[in-house]
Every structure is written in structure tokens, then in C-alpha cells.
PDB file of C-alpha atoms in Angstrom:
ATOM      1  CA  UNK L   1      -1.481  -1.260 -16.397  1.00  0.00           C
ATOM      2  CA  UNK L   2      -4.950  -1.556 -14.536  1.00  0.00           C
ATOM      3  CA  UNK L   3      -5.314  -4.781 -17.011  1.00  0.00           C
ATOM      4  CA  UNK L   4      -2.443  -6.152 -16.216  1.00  0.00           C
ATOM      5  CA  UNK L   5      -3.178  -5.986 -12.246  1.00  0.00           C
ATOM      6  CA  UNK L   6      -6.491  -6.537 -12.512  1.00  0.00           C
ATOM      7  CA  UNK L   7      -5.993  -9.735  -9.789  1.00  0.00           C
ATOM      8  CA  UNK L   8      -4.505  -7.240  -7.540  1.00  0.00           C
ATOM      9  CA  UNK L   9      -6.784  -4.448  -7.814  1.00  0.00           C
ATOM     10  CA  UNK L  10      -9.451  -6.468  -6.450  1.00  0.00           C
ATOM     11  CA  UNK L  11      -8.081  -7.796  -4.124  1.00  0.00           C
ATOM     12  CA  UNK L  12      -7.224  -4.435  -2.764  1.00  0.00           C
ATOM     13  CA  UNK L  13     -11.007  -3.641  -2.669  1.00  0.00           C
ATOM     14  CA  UNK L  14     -11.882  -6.995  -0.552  1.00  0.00           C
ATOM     15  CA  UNK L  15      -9.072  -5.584   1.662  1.00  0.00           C
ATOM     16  CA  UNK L  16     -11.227  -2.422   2.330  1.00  0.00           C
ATOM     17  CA  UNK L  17     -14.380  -4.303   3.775  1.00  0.00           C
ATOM     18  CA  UNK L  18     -11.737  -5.587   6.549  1.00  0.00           C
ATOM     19  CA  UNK L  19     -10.945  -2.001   7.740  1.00  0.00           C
ATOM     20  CA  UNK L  20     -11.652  -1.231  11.168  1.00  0.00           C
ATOM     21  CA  UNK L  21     -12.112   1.916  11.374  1.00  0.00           C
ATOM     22  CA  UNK L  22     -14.311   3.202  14.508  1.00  0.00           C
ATOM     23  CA  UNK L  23     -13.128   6.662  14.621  1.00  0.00           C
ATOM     24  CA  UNK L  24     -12.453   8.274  11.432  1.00  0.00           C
ATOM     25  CA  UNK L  25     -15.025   6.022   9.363  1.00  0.00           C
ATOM     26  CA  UNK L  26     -12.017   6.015   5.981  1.00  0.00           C
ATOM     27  CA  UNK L  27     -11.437   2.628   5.436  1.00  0.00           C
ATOM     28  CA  UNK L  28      -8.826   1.763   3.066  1.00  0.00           C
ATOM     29  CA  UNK L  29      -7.163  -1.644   1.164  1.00  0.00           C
ATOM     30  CA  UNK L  30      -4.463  -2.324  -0.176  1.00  0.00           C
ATOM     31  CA  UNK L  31      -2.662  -5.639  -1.576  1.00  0.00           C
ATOM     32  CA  UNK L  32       0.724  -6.579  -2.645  1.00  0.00           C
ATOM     33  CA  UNK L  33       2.032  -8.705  -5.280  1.00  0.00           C
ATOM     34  CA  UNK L  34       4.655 -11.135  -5.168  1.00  0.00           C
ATOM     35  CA  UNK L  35       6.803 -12.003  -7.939  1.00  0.00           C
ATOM     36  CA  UNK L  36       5.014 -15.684  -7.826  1.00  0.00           C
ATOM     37  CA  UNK L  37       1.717 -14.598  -7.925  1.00  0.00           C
ATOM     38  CA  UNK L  38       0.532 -14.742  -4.707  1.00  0.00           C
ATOM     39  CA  UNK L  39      -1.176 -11.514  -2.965  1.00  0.00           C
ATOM     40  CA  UNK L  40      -1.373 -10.255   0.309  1.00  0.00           C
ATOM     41  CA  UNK L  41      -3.930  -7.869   1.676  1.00  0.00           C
ATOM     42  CA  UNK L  42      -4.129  -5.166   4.198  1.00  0.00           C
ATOM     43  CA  UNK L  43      -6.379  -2.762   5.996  1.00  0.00           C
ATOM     44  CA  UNK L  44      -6.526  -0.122   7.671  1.00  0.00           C
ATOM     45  CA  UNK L  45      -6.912  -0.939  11.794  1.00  0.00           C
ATOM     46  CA  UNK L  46      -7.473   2.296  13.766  1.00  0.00           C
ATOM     47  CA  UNK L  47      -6.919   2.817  17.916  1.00  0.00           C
ATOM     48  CA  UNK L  48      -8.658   5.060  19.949  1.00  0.00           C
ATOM     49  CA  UNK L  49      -4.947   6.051  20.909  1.00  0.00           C
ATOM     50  CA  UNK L  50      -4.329   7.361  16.818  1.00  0.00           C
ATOM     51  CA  UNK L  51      -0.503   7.207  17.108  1.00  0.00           C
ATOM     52  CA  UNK L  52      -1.694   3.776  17.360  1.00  0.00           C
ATOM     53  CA  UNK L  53      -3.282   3.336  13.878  1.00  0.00           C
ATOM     54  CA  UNK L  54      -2.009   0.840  11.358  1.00  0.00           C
ATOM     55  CA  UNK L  55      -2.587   1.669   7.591  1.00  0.00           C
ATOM     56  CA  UNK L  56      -3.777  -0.404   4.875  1.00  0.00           C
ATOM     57  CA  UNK L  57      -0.631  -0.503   2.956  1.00  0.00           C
ATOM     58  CA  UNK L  58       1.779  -0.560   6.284  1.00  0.00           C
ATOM     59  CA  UNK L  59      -0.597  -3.714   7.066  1.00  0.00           C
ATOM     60  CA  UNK L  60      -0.257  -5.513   3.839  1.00  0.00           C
ATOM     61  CA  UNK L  61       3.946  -4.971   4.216  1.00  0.00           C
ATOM     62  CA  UNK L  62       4.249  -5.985   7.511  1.00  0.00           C
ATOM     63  CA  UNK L  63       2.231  -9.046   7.271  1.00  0.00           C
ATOM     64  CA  UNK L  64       3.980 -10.070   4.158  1.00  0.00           C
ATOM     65  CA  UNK L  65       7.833  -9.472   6.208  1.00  0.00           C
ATOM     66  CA  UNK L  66       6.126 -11.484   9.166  1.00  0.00           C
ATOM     67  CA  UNK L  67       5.394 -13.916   6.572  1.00  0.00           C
ATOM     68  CA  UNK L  68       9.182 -14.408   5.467  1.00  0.00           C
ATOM     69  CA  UNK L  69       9.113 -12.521   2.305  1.00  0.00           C
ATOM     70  CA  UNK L  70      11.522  -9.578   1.594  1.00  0.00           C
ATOM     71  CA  UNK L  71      11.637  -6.914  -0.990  1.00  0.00           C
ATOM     72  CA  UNK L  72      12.924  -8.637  -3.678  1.00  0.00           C
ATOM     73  CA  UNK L  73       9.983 -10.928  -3.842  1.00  0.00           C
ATOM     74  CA  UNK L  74       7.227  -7.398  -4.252  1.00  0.00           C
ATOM     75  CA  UNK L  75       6.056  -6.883  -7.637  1.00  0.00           C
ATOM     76  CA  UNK L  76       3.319  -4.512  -6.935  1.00  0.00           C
ATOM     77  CA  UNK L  77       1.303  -2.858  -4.252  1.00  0.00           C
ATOM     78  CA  UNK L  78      -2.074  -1.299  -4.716  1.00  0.00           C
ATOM     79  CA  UNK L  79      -4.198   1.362  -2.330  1.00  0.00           C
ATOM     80  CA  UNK L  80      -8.330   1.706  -2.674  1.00  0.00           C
ATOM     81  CA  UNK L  81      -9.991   3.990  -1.080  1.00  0.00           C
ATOM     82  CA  UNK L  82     -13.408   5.404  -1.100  1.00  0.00           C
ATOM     83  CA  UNK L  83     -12.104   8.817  -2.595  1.00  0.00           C
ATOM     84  CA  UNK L  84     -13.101  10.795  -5.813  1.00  0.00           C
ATOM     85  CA  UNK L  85      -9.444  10.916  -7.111  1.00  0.00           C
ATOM     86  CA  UNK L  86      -6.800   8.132  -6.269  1.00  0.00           C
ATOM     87  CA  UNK L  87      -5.803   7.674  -2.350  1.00  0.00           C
ATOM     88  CA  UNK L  88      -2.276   8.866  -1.413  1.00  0.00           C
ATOM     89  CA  UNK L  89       0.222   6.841   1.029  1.00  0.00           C
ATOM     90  CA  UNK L  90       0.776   9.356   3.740  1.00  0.00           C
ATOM     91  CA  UNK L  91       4.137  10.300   4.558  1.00  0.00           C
ATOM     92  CA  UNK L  92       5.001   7.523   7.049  1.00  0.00           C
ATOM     93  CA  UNK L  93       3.297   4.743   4.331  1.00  0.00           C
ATOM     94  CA  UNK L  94       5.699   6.009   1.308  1.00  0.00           C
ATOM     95  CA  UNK L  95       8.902   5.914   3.737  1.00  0.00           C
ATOM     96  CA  UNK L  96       7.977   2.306   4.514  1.00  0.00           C
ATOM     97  CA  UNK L  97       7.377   1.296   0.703  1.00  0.00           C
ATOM     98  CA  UNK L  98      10.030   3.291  -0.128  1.00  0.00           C
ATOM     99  CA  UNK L  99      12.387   0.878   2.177  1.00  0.00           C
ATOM    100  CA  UNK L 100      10.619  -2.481   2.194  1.00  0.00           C
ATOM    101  CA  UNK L 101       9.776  -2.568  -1.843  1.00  0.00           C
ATOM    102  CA  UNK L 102      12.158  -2.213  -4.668  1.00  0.00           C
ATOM    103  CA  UNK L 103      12.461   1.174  -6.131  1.00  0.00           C
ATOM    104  CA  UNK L 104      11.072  -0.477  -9.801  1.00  0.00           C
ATOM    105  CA  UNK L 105       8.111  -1.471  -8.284  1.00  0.00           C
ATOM    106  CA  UNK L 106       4.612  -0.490  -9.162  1.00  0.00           C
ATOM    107  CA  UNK L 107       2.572   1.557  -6.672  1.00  0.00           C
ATOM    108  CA  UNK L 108      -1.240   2.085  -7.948  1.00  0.00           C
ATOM    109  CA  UNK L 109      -3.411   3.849  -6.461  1.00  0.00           C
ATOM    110  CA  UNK L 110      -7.243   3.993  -6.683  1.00  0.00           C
ATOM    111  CA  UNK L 111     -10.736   5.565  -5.611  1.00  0.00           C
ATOM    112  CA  UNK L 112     -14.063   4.161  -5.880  1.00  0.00           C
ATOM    113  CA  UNK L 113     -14.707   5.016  -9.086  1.00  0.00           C
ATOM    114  CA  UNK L 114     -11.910   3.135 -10.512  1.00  0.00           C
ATOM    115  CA  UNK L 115      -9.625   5.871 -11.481  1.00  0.00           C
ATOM    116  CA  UNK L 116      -5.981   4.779 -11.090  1.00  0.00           C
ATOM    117  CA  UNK L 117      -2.364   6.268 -11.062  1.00  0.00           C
ATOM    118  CA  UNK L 118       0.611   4.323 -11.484  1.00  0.00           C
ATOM    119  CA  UNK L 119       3.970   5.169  -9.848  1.00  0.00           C
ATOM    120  CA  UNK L 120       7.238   3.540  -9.382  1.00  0.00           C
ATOM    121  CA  UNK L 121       8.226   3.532  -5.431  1.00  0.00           C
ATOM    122  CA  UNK L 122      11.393   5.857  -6.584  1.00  0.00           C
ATOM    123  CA  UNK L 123       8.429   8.381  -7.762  1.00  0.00           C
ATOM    124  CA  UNK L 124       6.379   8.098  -4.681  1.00  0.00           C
ATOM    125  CA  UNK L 125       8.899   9.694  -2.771  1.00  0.00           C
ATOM    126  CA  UNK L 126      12.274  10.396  -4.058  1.00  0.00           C
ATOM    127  CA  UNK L 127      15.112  11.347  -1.450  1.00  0.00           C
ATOM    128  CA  UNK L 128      13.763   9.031   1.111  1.00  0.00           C
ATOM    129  CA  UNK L 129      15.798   8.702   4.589  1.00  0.00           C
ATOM    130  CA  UNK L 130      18.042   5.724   3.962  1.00  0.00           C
ATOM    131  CA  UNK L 131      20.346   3.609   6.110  1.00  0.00           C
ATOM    132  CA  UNK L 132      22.412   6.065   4.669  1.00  0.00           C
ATOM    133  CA  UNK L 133      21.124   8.890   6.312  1.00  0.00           C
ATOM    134  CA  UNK L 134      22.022   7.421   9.998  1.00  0.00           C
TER     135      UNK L 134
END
């Protein structure tokens, strides 16, 4: 898998240089893969108000919906940090993937040291709140 989004991976990492982050000093990347090829990054962008904070992978989605894509055009997202095991969405990122990227897709998630983990969004975090649920 890591060969396969190799591309993606890195651009992930460039994505971390671009995080502002003042306050808590964790920058994190992440990038997302379209179905035809193209990638879109994200970072992390922190407020001195915190509710205000916008994470990597929240970035990368948001941009990429601003952009005119929708779900069905996501192949892949992937989230670097500088961790010693692989960087977890937090609760608010997986909701978001979990609604704006098809349930197939690949999540992979990475630290420094190039470890990765591989999930499908429906793995990331099954029983999300749906339309469904409103």
C-alpha cells in the first residue's frame, strides 16, 4: 500500500511544513487523492481562540469541496505527523471523512519515521452520525 501511494505520502509531508501552528507547536499534513490523479494538501492552521483551529485533514477536504470536487472523486487521504506511531484523525476529523469520502476509501496514516496504517473510512469510525440520524 505505502508503494502504491507513494505520490501521496509525500505530498502529505510537504503539507506539514505549511502548518501554522503558534500555540501547540504539532504540525500536521495531510493530502487527498482524486480518482484522476491529482492531490490536494492540507495543514493544520491553529487560532489563539482553539475552537477555532482547522486540522490538516479537515483542510485538505474542505479545500478540495471549495474546489468543486465531491466524494465520489476521493481515492485516498493521508495524515503525517511528527509522532512515534501513526497520527490519529480526532473525533471531529473521522466524522468529516467519514461523510465527505466514500466508505471504500483508503485512510493512511503516518509518523515521522515512516510507519503507516491503512484503514478504510468505514474502519475509521464505524456507526458514524448520518443524515440518518437527524
Amino acid at each position: 500500500m505505502k508503494e502504491k501511494y507513494a505520490d501521496l505520502i509525500t505530498a502529505a509531508k510537504e503539507a506539514y511544513k505549511n502548518a501554522y501552528v503558534p500555540y501547540s507547536k504539532f504540525p500536521v499534513g495531510a493530502a487527498l487523492k482524486l480518482k484522476d490523479g491529482s492531490i490536494i494538501n492540507g495543514a493544520n492552521v491553529e487560532n489563539a481562540s482553539y475552537g477555532l483551529t482547522n486540522c490538516a485533514e479537515r483542510s485538505a477536504l474542505f479545500t478540495a469541496f471549495s474546489k468543486g470536487y465531491r466524494r465520489e472523486d476521493f481515492e485516498a487521504i493521508a495524515v503525517v505527523a511528527n509522532t512515534d506511531r501513526p497520527i490519529s484523525p480526532c473525533g471531529a476529523c473521522r466524522q468529516v471523512i467519514s461523510e465527505l469520502m466514500p466508505q471504500d476509501a483508503q485512510v493512511i496514516l503516518l509518523s515521522n519515521k515512516d510507519e503507516v496504517k491503512t484503514y478504510t473510512v468505514a474502519d475509521l469510525l464505524p456507526y458514524s452520525f448520518t443524515s440518518e440520524d437527524l
